[in-house]
PDB file of C-alpha atoms in Angstrom:
ATOM      1  CA  SER A   1     126.082 116.382 185.153  1.00  0.00           C
ATOM      2  CA  LEU A   2     123.015 115.812 187.319  1.00  0.00           C
ATOM      3  CA  ASP A   3     122.098 118.252 190.035  1.00  0.00           C
ATOM      4  CA  PRO A   4     120.385 116.312 192.824  1.00  0.00           C
ATOM      5  CA  GLU A   5     118.726 119.496 194.114  1.00  0.00           C
ATOM      6  CA  ASP A   6     117.021 119.868 190.733  1.00  0.00           C
ATOM      7  CA  LEU A   7     115.962 116.232 190.880  1.00  0.00           C
ATOM      8  CA  VAL A   8     114.337 116.800 194.236  1.00  0.00           C
ATOM      9  CA  LYS A   9     112.483 119.886 193.042  1.00  0.00           C
ATOM     10  CA  SER A  10     111.729 119.098 189.412  1.00  0.00           C
ATOM     11  CA  LYS A  11     110.340 115.642 189.000  1.00  0.00           C
ATOM     12  CA  SER A  12     107.979 114.029 191.416  1.00  0.00           C
ATOM     13  CA  TYR A  13     108.251 110.305 192.012  1.00  0.00           C
ATOM     14  CA  PRO A  14     105.307 108.560 193.644  1.00  0.00           C
ATOM     15  CA  GLY A  15     105.586 106.952 197.070  1.00  0.00           C
ATOM     16  CA  TYR A  16     105.704 103.495 195.492  1.00  0.00           C
ATOM     17  CA  PHE A  17     106.768 100.418 197.426  1.00  0.00           C
ATOM     18  CA  VAL A  18     106.963 101.771 200.980  1.00  0.00           C
ATOM     19  CA  THR A  19     104.824 100.052 203.628  1.00  0.00           C
ATOM     20  CA  ARG A  20     104.047 102.268 206.622  1.00  0.00           C
ATOM     21  CA  MET A  21     103.885 100.346 209.877  1.00  0.00           C
ATOM     22  CA  LYS A  22     103.796 100.908 213.623  1.00  0.00           C
ATOM     23  CA  GLY A  23     106.818  99.814 215.630  1.00  0.00           C
ATOM     24  CA  GLU A  24     104.985  96.968 217.336  1.00  0.00           C
ATOM     25  CA  GLU A  25     103.927  95.543 213.958  1.00  0.00           C
ATOM     26  CA  VAL A  26     107.505  95.123 212.757  1.00  0.00           C
ATOM     27  CA  THR A  27     108.019  91.652 214.191  1.00  0.00           C
ATOM     28  CA  LEU A  28     109.782  88.421 213.368  1.00  0.00           C
ATOM     29  CA  GLU A  29     106.358  86.990 212.573  1.00  0.00           C
ATOM     30  CA  HIS A  30     105.759  89.753 209.998  1.00  0.00           C
ATOM     31  CA  PHE A  31     109.147  89.064 208.407  1.00  0.00           C
ATOM     32  CA  GLN A  32     108.369  85.327 208.289  1.00  0.00           C
ATOM     33  CA  ARG A  33     104.963  85.919 206.744  1.00  0.00           C
ATOM     34  CA  THR A  34     106.062  88.416 204.084  1.00  0.00           C
ATOM     35  CA  GLY A  35     109.706  87.434 203.563  1.00  0.00           C
ATOM     36  CA  PHE A  36     110.513  91.159 204.058  1.00  0.00           C
ATOM     37  CA  LYS A  37     110.330  92.137 200.388  1.00  0.00           C
ATOM     38  CA  GLN A  38     109.138  95.768 200.652  1.00  0.00           C
ATOM     39  CA  PRO A  39     110.744  98.739 202.404  1.00  0.00           C
ATOM     40  CA  ILE A  40     109.113  99.598 205.739  1.00  0.00           C
ATOM     41  CA  LEU A  41     108.747 103.081 207.227  1.00  0.00           C
ATOM     42  CA  VAL A  42     108.061 103.493 210.949  1.00  0.00           C
ATOM     43  CA  LEU A  43     107.307 107.098 211.866  1.00  0.00           C
ATOM     44  CA  GLU A  44     107.889 106.789 215.600  1.00  0.00           C
ATOM     45  CA  LYS A  45     110.272 104.348 217.258  1.00  0.00           C
ATOM     46  CA  SER A  46     108.176 103.051 220.153  1.00  0.00           C
ATOM     47  CA  GLY A  47     107.490  99.336 219.849  1.00  0.00           C
ATOM     48  CA  LEU A  48     110.645  98.704 217.792  1.00  0.00           C
ATOM     49  CA  HIS A  49     112.780  97.974 220.883  1.00  0.00           C
ATOM     50  CA  ILE A  50     115.526 100.130 219.400  1.00  0.00           C
ATOM     51  CA  ARG A  51     117.956 102.300 221.343  1.00  0.00           C
ATOM     52  CA  VAL A  52     119.340 105.568 219.979  1.00  0.00           C
ATOM     53  CA  PRO A  53     120.631 108.674 221.790  1.00  0.00           C
ATOM     54  CA  ASP A  54     118.204 111.527 222.423  1.00  0.00           C
ATOM     55  CA  THR A  55     117.912 114.389 219.958  1.00  0.00           C
ATOM     56  CA  SER A  56     120.352 116.650 221.817  1.00  0.00           C
ATOM     57  CA  PHE A  57     123.126 114.265 220.736  1.00  0.00           C
ATOM     58  CA  SER A  58     125.604 115.931 218.360  1.00  0.00           C
ATOM     59  CA  ILE A  59     128.594 115.380 216.087  1.00  0.00           C
ATOM     60  CA  THR A  60     130.751 116.514 219.026  1.00  0.00           C
ATOM     61  CA  ASP A  61     129.344 113.627 221.091  1.00  0.00           C
ATOM     62  CA  VAL A  62     130.224 111.261 218.248  1.00  0.00           C
ATOM     63  CA  ARG A  63     133.797 112.558 218.308  1.00  0.00           C
ATOM     64  CA  ASN A  64     134.035 112.253 222.106  1.00  0.00           C
ATOM     65  CA  LEU A  65     132.734 108.668 222.138  1.00  0.00           C
ATOM     66  CA  VAL A  66     134.511 107.294 219.061  1.00  0.00           C
ATOM     67  CA  GLY A  67     137.726 109.325 219.491  1.00  0.00           C
ATOM     68  CA  GLY A  68     139.117 112.261 217.500  1.00  0.00           C
ATOM     69  CA  LYS A  69     141.968 110.184 216.047  1.00  0.00           C
ATOM     70  CA  ARG A  70     139.649 107.755 214.270  1.00  0.00           C
ATOM     71  CA  ILE A  71     140.210 107.934 210.509  1.00  0.00           C
ATOM     72  CA  LEU A  72     137.039 108.456 208.478  1.00  0.00           C
ATOM     73  CA  GLU A  73     136.373 107.804 204.847  1.00  0.00           C
ATOM     74  CA  VAL A  74     134.711 110.993 203.622  1.00  0.00           C
ATOM     75  CA  MET A  75     132.842 111.079 200.335  1.00  0.00           C
ATOM     76  CA  ASN A  76     132.827 114.239 198.259  1.00  0.00           C
ATOM     77  CA  SER A  77     129.328 114.412 196.850  1.00  0.00           C
ATOM     78  CA  ALA A  78     130.367 116.352 193.750  1.00  0.00           C
ATOM     79  CA  THR A  79     132.886 113.752 192.595  1.00  0.00           C
ATOM     80  CA  GLN A  80     131.458 110.651 194.367  1.00  0.00           C
ATOM     81  CA  SER A  81     135.042 109.903 195.433  1.00  0.00           C
ATOM     82  CA  ASN A  82     136.507 109.274 198.886  1.00  0.00           C
ATOM     83  CA  ALA A  83     139.242 110.935 200.929  1.00  0.00           C
ATOM     84  CA  GLU A  84     140.425 110.349 204.499  1.00  0.00           C
ATOM     85  CA  MET A  85     140.088 112.688 207.442  1.00  0.00           C
ATOM     86  CA  THR A  86     140.235 112.352 211.228  1.00  0.00           C
ATOM     87  CA  LEU A  87     137.024 112.547 213.225  1.00  0.00           C
ATOM     88  CA  LYS A  88     138.440 115.606 214.988  1.00  0.00           C
ATOM     89  CA  ASP A  89     138.948 117.426 211.667  1.00  0.00           C
ATOM     90  CA  TRP A  90     135.515 116.283 210.492  1.00  0.00           C
ATOM     91  CA  GLU A  91     133.844 117.674 213.610  1.00  0.00           C
ATOM     92  CA  GLU A  92     135.665 120.984 213.161  1.00  0.00           C
ATOM     93  CA  PHE A  93     134.530 121.206 209.542  1.00  0.00           C
ATOM     94  CA  PHE A  94     130.943 120.142 210.288  1.00  0.00           C
ATOM     95  CA  THR A  95     130.451 122.594 213.163  1.00  0.00           C
ATOM     96  CA  ASP A  96     132.263 125.569 211.583  1.00  0.00           C
ATOM     97  CA  PRO A  97     129.630 128.297 211.010  1.00  0.00           C
ATOM     98  CA  ASP A  98     131.710 129.612 208.085  1.00  0.00           C
ATOM     99  CA  ARG A  99     132.503 126.286 206.456  1.00  0.00           C
ATOM    100  CA  ASP A 100     132.849 126.295 202.676  1.00  0.00           C
ATOM    101  CA  GLY A 101     130.277 124.731 200.372  1.00  0.00           C
ATOM    102  CA  THR A 102     132.004 121.356 199.960  1.00  0.00           C
ATOM    103  CA  LYS A 103     129.338 118.688 200.313  1.00  0.00           C
ATOM    104  CA  LEU A 104     130.981 115.977 202.364  1.00  0.00           C
ATOM    105  CA  ASN A 105     129.384 112.771 203.506  1.00  0.00           C
ATOM    106  CA  VAL A 106     130.460 110.199 206.098  1.00  0.00           C
ATOM    107  CA  ILE A 107     128.598 106.961 205.407  1.00  0.00           C
ATOM    108  CA  SER A 108     131.029 104.266 206.540  1.00  0.00           C
ATOM    109  CA  LEU A 109     131.843 104.989 210.205  1.00  0.00           C
ATOM    110  CA  GLU A 110     131.237 101.621 211.879  1.00  0.00           C
ATOM    111  CA  PHE A 111     131.448 102.166 215.633  1.00  0.00           C
ATOM    112  CA  SER A 112     131.053  98.743 217.277  1.00  0.00           C
ATOM    113  CA  HIS A 113     133.598  98.298 220.115  1.00  0.00           C
ATOM    114  CA  THR A 114     133.829 102.050 220.751  1.00  0.00           C
ATOM    115  CA  LYS A 115     132.165 103.983 223.588  1.00  0.00           C
ATOM    116  CA  LEU A 116     129.312 104.885 221.224  1.00  0.00           C
ATOM    117  CA  ASP A 117     128.404 101.197 220.864  1.00  0.00           C
ATOM    118  CA  GLN A 118     126.289 100.980 224.036  1.00  0.00           C
ATOM    119  CA  HIS A 119     124.212 104.040 223.046  1.00  0.00           C
ATOM    120  CA  VAL A 120     122.789 102.350 219.954  1.00  0.00           C
ATOM    121  CA  VAL A 121     120.913  99.052 219.772  1.00  0.00           C
ATOM    122  CA  ALA A 122     119.330  97.776 216.540  1.00  0.00           C
ATOM    123  CA  PRO A 123     115.557  97.158 216.378  1.00  0.00           C
ATOM    124  CA  ARG A 124     114.659  93.864 218.040  1.00  0.00           C
ATOM    125  CA  VAL A 125     113.496  92.210 214.817  1.00  0.00           C
ATOM    126  CA  VAL A 126     116.938  92.846 213.287  1.00  0.00           C
ATOM    127  CA  ARG A 127     118.722  91.301 216.287  1.00  0.00           C
ATOM    128  CA  GLN A 128     116.481  88.251 215.972  1.00  0.00           C
ATOM    129  CA  ILE A 129     117.396  87.544 212.341  1.00  0.00           C
ATOM    130  CA  ASP A 130     120.881  89.021 211.785  1.00  0.00           C
ATOM    131  CA  PHE A 131     123.344  86.311 210.630  1.00  0.00           C
ATOM    132  CA  THR A 132     126.207  88.044 212.460  1.00  0.00           C
ATOM    133  CA  ASP A 133     124.377  87.551 215.780  1.00  0.00           C
ATOM    134  CA  ASN A 134     122.757  84.218 215.046  1.00  0.00           C
ATOM    135  CA  VAL A 135     124.947  82.287 212.601  1.00  0.00           C
ATOM    136  CA  TRP A 136     128.525  83.591 212.735  1.00  0.00           C
ATOM    137  CA  PRO A 137     130.650  81.672 215.305  1.00  0.00           C
ATOM    138  CA  ARG A 138     130.100  83.558 218.525  1.00  0.00           C
ATOM    139  CA  HIS A 139     133.652  83.197 219.854  1.00  0.00           C
ATOM    140  CA  PHE A 140     134.986  85.209 216.876  1.00  0.00           C
ATOM    141  CA  LYS A 141     132.621  88.049 217.607  1.00  0.00           C
ATOM    142  CA  GLU A 142     133.499  87.954 221.297  1.00  0.00           C
ATOM    143  CA  GLN A 143     137.234  88.061 220.580  1.00  0.00           C
ATOM    144  CA  GLN A 144     136.872  91.296 218.605  1.00  0.00           C
ATOM    145  CA  ASP A 145     138.097  94.255 220.637  1.00  0.00           C
ATOM    146  CA  GLU A 146     139.341  96.544 217.891  1.00  0.00           C
ATOM    147  CA  GLY A 147     137.035  99.496 217.145  1.00  0.00           C
ATOM    148  CA  SER A 148     138.538 100.488 213.804  1.00  0.00           C
ATOM    149  CA  ASN A 149     137.645  98.972 210.458  1.00  0.00           C
ATOM    150  CA  ASP A 150     141.112  97.556 209.821  1.00  0.00           C
ATOM    151  CA  MET A 151     140.445  94.460 207.693  1.00  0.00           C
ATOM    152  CA  ALA A 152     143.520  92.713 209.116  1.00  0.00           C
ATOM    153  CA  LYS A 153     141.968  92.810 212.582  1.00  0.00           C
ATOM    154  CA  MET A 154     138.438  91.911 211.540  1.00  0.00           C
ATOM    155  CA  LEU A 155     137.132  88.720 213.146  1.00  0.00           C
ATOM    156  CA  TYR A 156     133.523  89.030 211.991  1.00  0.00           C
ATOM    157  CA  PRO A 157     131.493  91.052 209.446  1.00  0.00           C
ATOM    158  CA  LYS A 158     131.725  94.414 211.198  1.00  0.00           C
ATOM    159  CA  VAL A 159     128.773  96.210 209.597  1.00  0.00           C
ATOM    160  CA  GLN A 160     126.195  96.229 212.393  1.00  0.00           C
ATOM    161  CA  LYS A 161     126.438  99.814 213.630  1.00  0.00           C
ATOM    162  CA  TYR A 162     127.049 102.814 211.410  1.00  0.00           C
ATOM    163  CA  CYS A 163     126.921 106.498 212.202  1.00  0.00           C
ATOM    164  CA  LEU A 164     126.136 108.552 209.081  1.00  0.00           C
ATOM    165  CA  MET A 165     126.916 112.254 209.131  1.00  0.00           C
ATOM    166  CA  SER A 166     125.978 114.269 206.060  1.00  0.00           C
ATOM    167  CA  ILE A 167     126.227 117.892 205.119  1.00  0.00           C
ATOM    168  CA  ALA A 168     123.174 119.522 203.510  1.00  0.00           C
ATOM    169  CA  GLY A 169     123.094 118.964 199.761  1.00  0.00           C
ATOM    170  CA  CYS A 170     124.891 115.597 199.796  1.00  0.00           C
ATOM    171  CA  TYR A 171     123.828 112.996 197.281  1.00  0.00           C
ATOM    172  CA  THR A 172     124.755 109.327 197.022  1.00  0.00           C
ATOM    173  CA  ASP A 173     123.997 107.929 193.580  1.00  0.00           C
ATOM    174  CA  PHE A 174     122.113 104.678 192.958  1.00  0.00           C
ATOM    175  CA  HIS A 175     123.718 101.634 194.555  1.00  0.00           C
ATOM    176  CA  VAL A 176     122.890  98.311 196.179  1.00  0.00           C
ATOM    177  CA  ASP A 177     124.095  97.838 199.741  1.00  0.00           C
ATOM    178  CA  LEU A 178     127.194  95.733 200.284  1.00  0.00           C
ATOM    179  CA  GLY A 179     126.846  92.001 199.804  1.00  0.00           C
ATOM    180  CA  GLY A 180     123.095  92.232 199.350  1.00  0.00           C
ATOM    181  CA  THR A 181     122.688  93.216 202.991  1.00  0.00           C
ATOM    182  CA  SER A 182     119.414  94.631 204.270  1.00  0.00           C
ATOM    183  CA  VAL A 183     119.476  97.861 206.262  1.00  0.00           C
ATOM    184  CA  TRP A 184     117.844  99.504 209.237  1.00  0.00           C
ATOM    185  CA  TYR A 185     118.183 103.266 209.331  1.00  0.00           C
ATOM    186  CA  HIS A 186     117.119 105.763 212.019  1.00  0.00           C
ATOM    187  CA  VAL A 187     117.165 109.530 211.409  1.00  0.00           C
ATOM    188  CA  LEU A 188     118.176 111.280 214.615  1.00  0.00           C
ATOM    189  CA  LYS A 189     118.561 114.749 213.067  1.00  0.00           C
ATOM    190  CA  GLY A 190     117.993 116.240 209.649  1.00  0.00           C
ATOM    191  CA  LYS A 191     116.186 114.750 206.662  1.00  0.00           C
ATOM    192  CA  LYS A 192     116.807 112.188 203.948  1.00  0.00           C
ATOM    193  CA  VAL A 193     115.194 111.597 200.572  1.00  0.00           C
ATOM    194  CA  PHE A 194     115.385 108.057 199.147  1.00  0.00           C
ATOM    195  CA  TRP A 195     114.670 106.953 195.586  1.00  0.00           C
ATOM    196  CA  LEU A 196     113.837 103.240 195.577  1.00  0.00           C
ATOM    197  CA  ILE A 197     113.891 100.633 192.824  1.00  0.00           C
ATOM    198  CA  PRO A 198     112.949  96.973 193.399  1.00  0.00           C
ATOM    199  CA  PRO A 199     115.565  94.312 192.618  1.00  0.00           C
ATOM    200  CA  ASN A 200     113.713  92.395 189.919  1.00  0.00           C
ATOM    201  CA  GLN A 201     115.640  90.822 187.066  1.00  0.00           C
ATOM    202  CA  ALA A 202     115.063  93.636 184.570  1.00  0.00           C
ATOM    203  CA  ASN A 203     116.068  96.342 187.044  1.00  0.00           C
ATOM    204  CA  LEU A 204     119.219  94.543 188.186  1.00  0.00           C
ATOM    205  CA  LYS A 205     120.242  94.020 184.570  1.00  0.00           C
ATOM    206  CA  ALA A 206     119.621  97.701 183.788  1.00  0.00           C
ATOM    207  CA  PHE A 207     121.578  98.652 186.918  1.00  0.00           C
ATOM    208  CA  GLU A 208     124.512  96.515 185.821  1.00  0.00           C
ATOM    209  CA  GLN A 209     124.526  98.168 182.372  1.00  0.00           C
ATOM    210  CA  TRP A 210     124.184 101.677 183.815  1.00  0.00           C
ATOM    211  CA  SER A 211     126.996 101.023 186.318  1.00  0.00           C
ATOM    212  CA  MET A 212     129.343  99.841 183.567  1.00  0.00           C
ATOM    213  CA  SER A 213     128.390 102.588 181.093  1.00  0.00           C
ATOM    214  CA  GLY A 214     130.607 105.236 182.683  1.00  0.00           C
ATOM    215  CA  LYS A 215     127.756 107.684 182.045  1.00  0.00           C
ATOM    216  CA  GLN A 216     126.149 107.588 185.492  1.00  0.00           C
ATOM    217  CA  SER A 217     126.408 111.348 185.858  1.00  0.00           C
ATOM    218  CA  GLU A 218     124.413 111.890 182.637  1.00  0.00           C
ATOM    219  CA  HIS A 219     121.496 109.551 183.322  1.00  0.00           C
ATOM    220  CA  PHE A 220     119.427 109.530 186.486  1.00  0.00           C
ATOM    221  CA  PHE A 221     118.962 105.783 186.918  1.00  0.00           C
ATOM    222  CA  GLY A 222     115.446 106.269 188.321  1.00  0.00           C
ATOM    223  CA  ASP A 223     114.319 107.344 184.836  1.00  0.00           C
ATOM    224  CA  LEU A 224     115.709 104.230 183.141  1.00  0.00           C
ATOM    225  CA  VAL A 225     113.396 101.784 184.912  1.00  0.00           C
ATOM    226  CA  ASP A 226     109.664 101.084 184.954  1.00  0.00           C
ATOM    227  CA  ARG A 227     108.934 102.420 188.391  1.00  0.00           C
ATOM    228  CA  CYS A 228     111.029 104.455 190.787  1.00  0.00           C
ATOM    229  CA  GLY A 229     109.540 105.394 194.144  1.00  0.00           C
ATOM    230  CA  ARG A 230     110.525 108.194 196.485  1.00  0.00           C
ATOM    231  CA  VAL A 231     110.208 108.683 200.228  1.00  0.00           C
ATOM    232  CA  GLU A 232     111.277 111.484 202.563  1.00  0.00           C
ATOM    233  CA  LEU A 233     112.472 110.614 206.057  1.00  0.00           C
ATOM    234  CA  GLN A 234     112.033 112.997 208.985  1.00  0.00           C
ATOM    235  CA  PRO A 235     113.731 113.042 212.403  1.00  0.00           C
ATOM    236  CA  GLY A 236     112.545 110.122 214.542  1.00  0.00           C
ATOM    237  CA  ASN A 237     111.674 107.938 211.517  1.00  0.00           C
ATOM    238  CA  THR A 238     113.093 104.417 211.193  1.00  0.00           C
ATOM    239  CA  PHE A 239     113.405 102.881 207.738  1.00  0.00           C
ATOM    240  CA  PHE A 240     113.999  99.260 206.727  1.00  0.00           C
ATOM    241  CA  ILE A 241     115.359  98.478 203.251  1.00  0.00           C
ATOM    242  CA  PRO A 242     115.293  94.846 202.089  1.00  0.00           C
ATOM    243  CA  SER A 243     118.127  93.020 200.382  1.00  0.00           C
ATOM    244  CA  GLY A 244     119.088  94.090 196.865  1.00  0.00           C
ATOM    245  CA  TRP A 245     116.973  97.253 196.601  1.00  0.00           C
ATOM    246  CA  ILE A 246     118.619  99.803 194.339  1.00  0.00           C
ATOM    247  CA  HIS A 247     118.527 103.232 195.971  1.00  0.00           C
ATOM    248  CA  ALA A 248     119.891 106.767 195.870  1.00  0.00           C
ATOM    249  CA  VAL A 249     119.906 109.195 198.803  1.00  0.00           C
ATOM    250  CA  TYR A 250     119.742 112.978 199.016  1.00  0.00           C
ATOM    251  CA  THR A 251     120.290 114.994 202.206  1.00  0.00           C
ATOM    252  CA  PRO A 252     118.275 118.272 202.235  1.00  0.00           C
ATOM    253  CA  MET A 253     119.773 119.454 205.550  1.00  0.00           C
ATOM    254  CA  ASP A 254     122.680 118.533 207.845  1.00  0.00           C
ATOM    255  CA  SER A 255     121.888 115.054 209.133  1.00  0.00           C
ATOM    256  CA  LEU A 256     122.892 112.528 211.759  1.00  0.00           C
ATOM    257  CA  VAL A 257     121.678 108.971 211.207  1.00  0.00           C
ATOM    258  CA  PHE A 258     122.291 105.604 212.854  1.00  0.00           C
ATOM    259  CA  GLY A 259     121.935 102.358 210.976  1.00  0.00           C
ATOM    260  CA  GLY A 260     123.214  98.876 210.388  1.00  0.00           C
ATOM    261  CA  ASN A 261     123.517  96.171 207.737  1.00  0.00           C
ATOM    262  CA  TYR A 262     122.620  92.515 208.058  1.00  0.00           C
ATOM    263  CA  LEU A 263     122.129  89.293 206.141  1.00  0.00           C
ATOM    264  CA  LEU A 264     119.050  87.174 206.822  1.00  0.00           C
ATOM    265  CA  ALA A 265     117.641  83.778 205.884  1.00  0.00           C
ATOM    266  CA  PHE A 266     114.619  85.029 203.903  1.00  0.00           C
ATOM    267  CA  ALA A 267     116.859  86.867 201.441  1.00  0.00           C
ATOM    268  CA  ILE A 268     119.497  84.248 200.667  1.00  0.00           C
ATOM    269  CA  GLU A 269     118.644  84.112 196.980  1.00  0.00           C
ATOM    270  CA  ARG A 270     118.827  87.887 196.545  1.00  0.00           C
ATOM    271  CA  GLN A 271     121.972  88.116 198.678  1.00  0.00           C
ATOM    272  CA  LEU A 272     123.696  85.635 196.350  1.00  0.00           C
ATOM    273  CA  LYS A 273     122.461  87.495 193.254  1.00  0.00           C
ATOM    274  CA  VAL A 274     123.951  90.731 194.585  1.00  0.00           C
ATOM    275  CA  ALA A 275     127.240  88.981 195.412  1.00  0.00           C
ATOM    276  CA  GLN A 276     127.304  87.870 191.771  1.00  0.00           C
ATOM    277  CA  LEU A 277     126.547  91.402 190.583  1.00  0.00           C
ATOM    278  CA  GLU A 278     129.402  92.726 192.738  1.00  0.00           C
ATOM    279  CA  GLU A 279     131.777  90.219 191.106  1.00  0.00           C
ATOM    280  CA  THR A 280     130.655  91.443 187.673  1.00  0.00           C
ATOM    281  CA  LEU A 281     131.068  95.108 188.623  1.00  0.00           C
ATOM    282  CA  LYS A 282     134.391  94.416 190.458  1.00  0.00           C
TER     283      LYS A 282
END
C-alpha cells in the first residue's frame, strides 16, 4: 500500500494551478470576473476580513469551547476508516507526550452554534456568495440552536465552520468535497500538503473509475492523470479550493485548521456534476 511520507519525499509535483493573491485582491469582483476556477493561496490573512483565534489557541481551547462530551468522527489514516471518540478523549490523546503512533485525523467537527462559533468568521468574499447565508430560507438557519451534527435536528446545511485537528503523518486520499462544495481553509498551526487535480471531464471520469476499482491503495491517483499539482501550506496561510477539485492532503506535523464549505452561483454546473458523481459512487 502507498506510504504518503514516501510520496512527499520521492516524487516532486509542480506547483500547477495555484494562484497566489493578497487578501485584499480576493473579492467578489474577482470571483465574478474569473468564475473562481483556480485554487487561491493567500499567505497572510490581512485584507480577507476573516476572523480566527490567535496562534496560542490550542486543542484544549477547542475542547473547552465545544465541550468534552461532543462526539467526534475520527479517521484512522492507515485504514481510511472512521471511529467515534469524545472530544475529551481526543484532547487527551492529542496532548499526551507518550501517545502511540496511531495517525488519527478529525476532519468533520462542525462547530456552528457552540462557543467556538464566535471566534471564527469566514473570509468576507465567502460570506458574500455562500448559498447557506444568501439563498437558504433565513428563518430555518435562525431556528437552529443545536451544536451537534445530528441529522434529525438539522435545519440547514451545517457545513460552514469546521475545526480540523490532525496528527503528524495523517493522509486523506483523493476525494472531491461533499456536494461539489468549494472550501476556504486557514492553517492556524502545523502544515498541510495538498495534491490538486482539476475537475475536467477526463479527470472526473478517471476519478470515478479509480474510486470504484477497489485498488485505491495501490495507485496514487495523482499519477493516473495528465497533471497533478502540489502546494504546501504554512501557518497563517489561507487556501481557497473551487468546486469539484480532486485533492489529497498530507499533514507533515500536528495541525489545527479552520475551514468551511459552501455552494455558490458561479459553480452550479460543477456542483450538479459532483452530485451526479456522488450518486454513481453511492
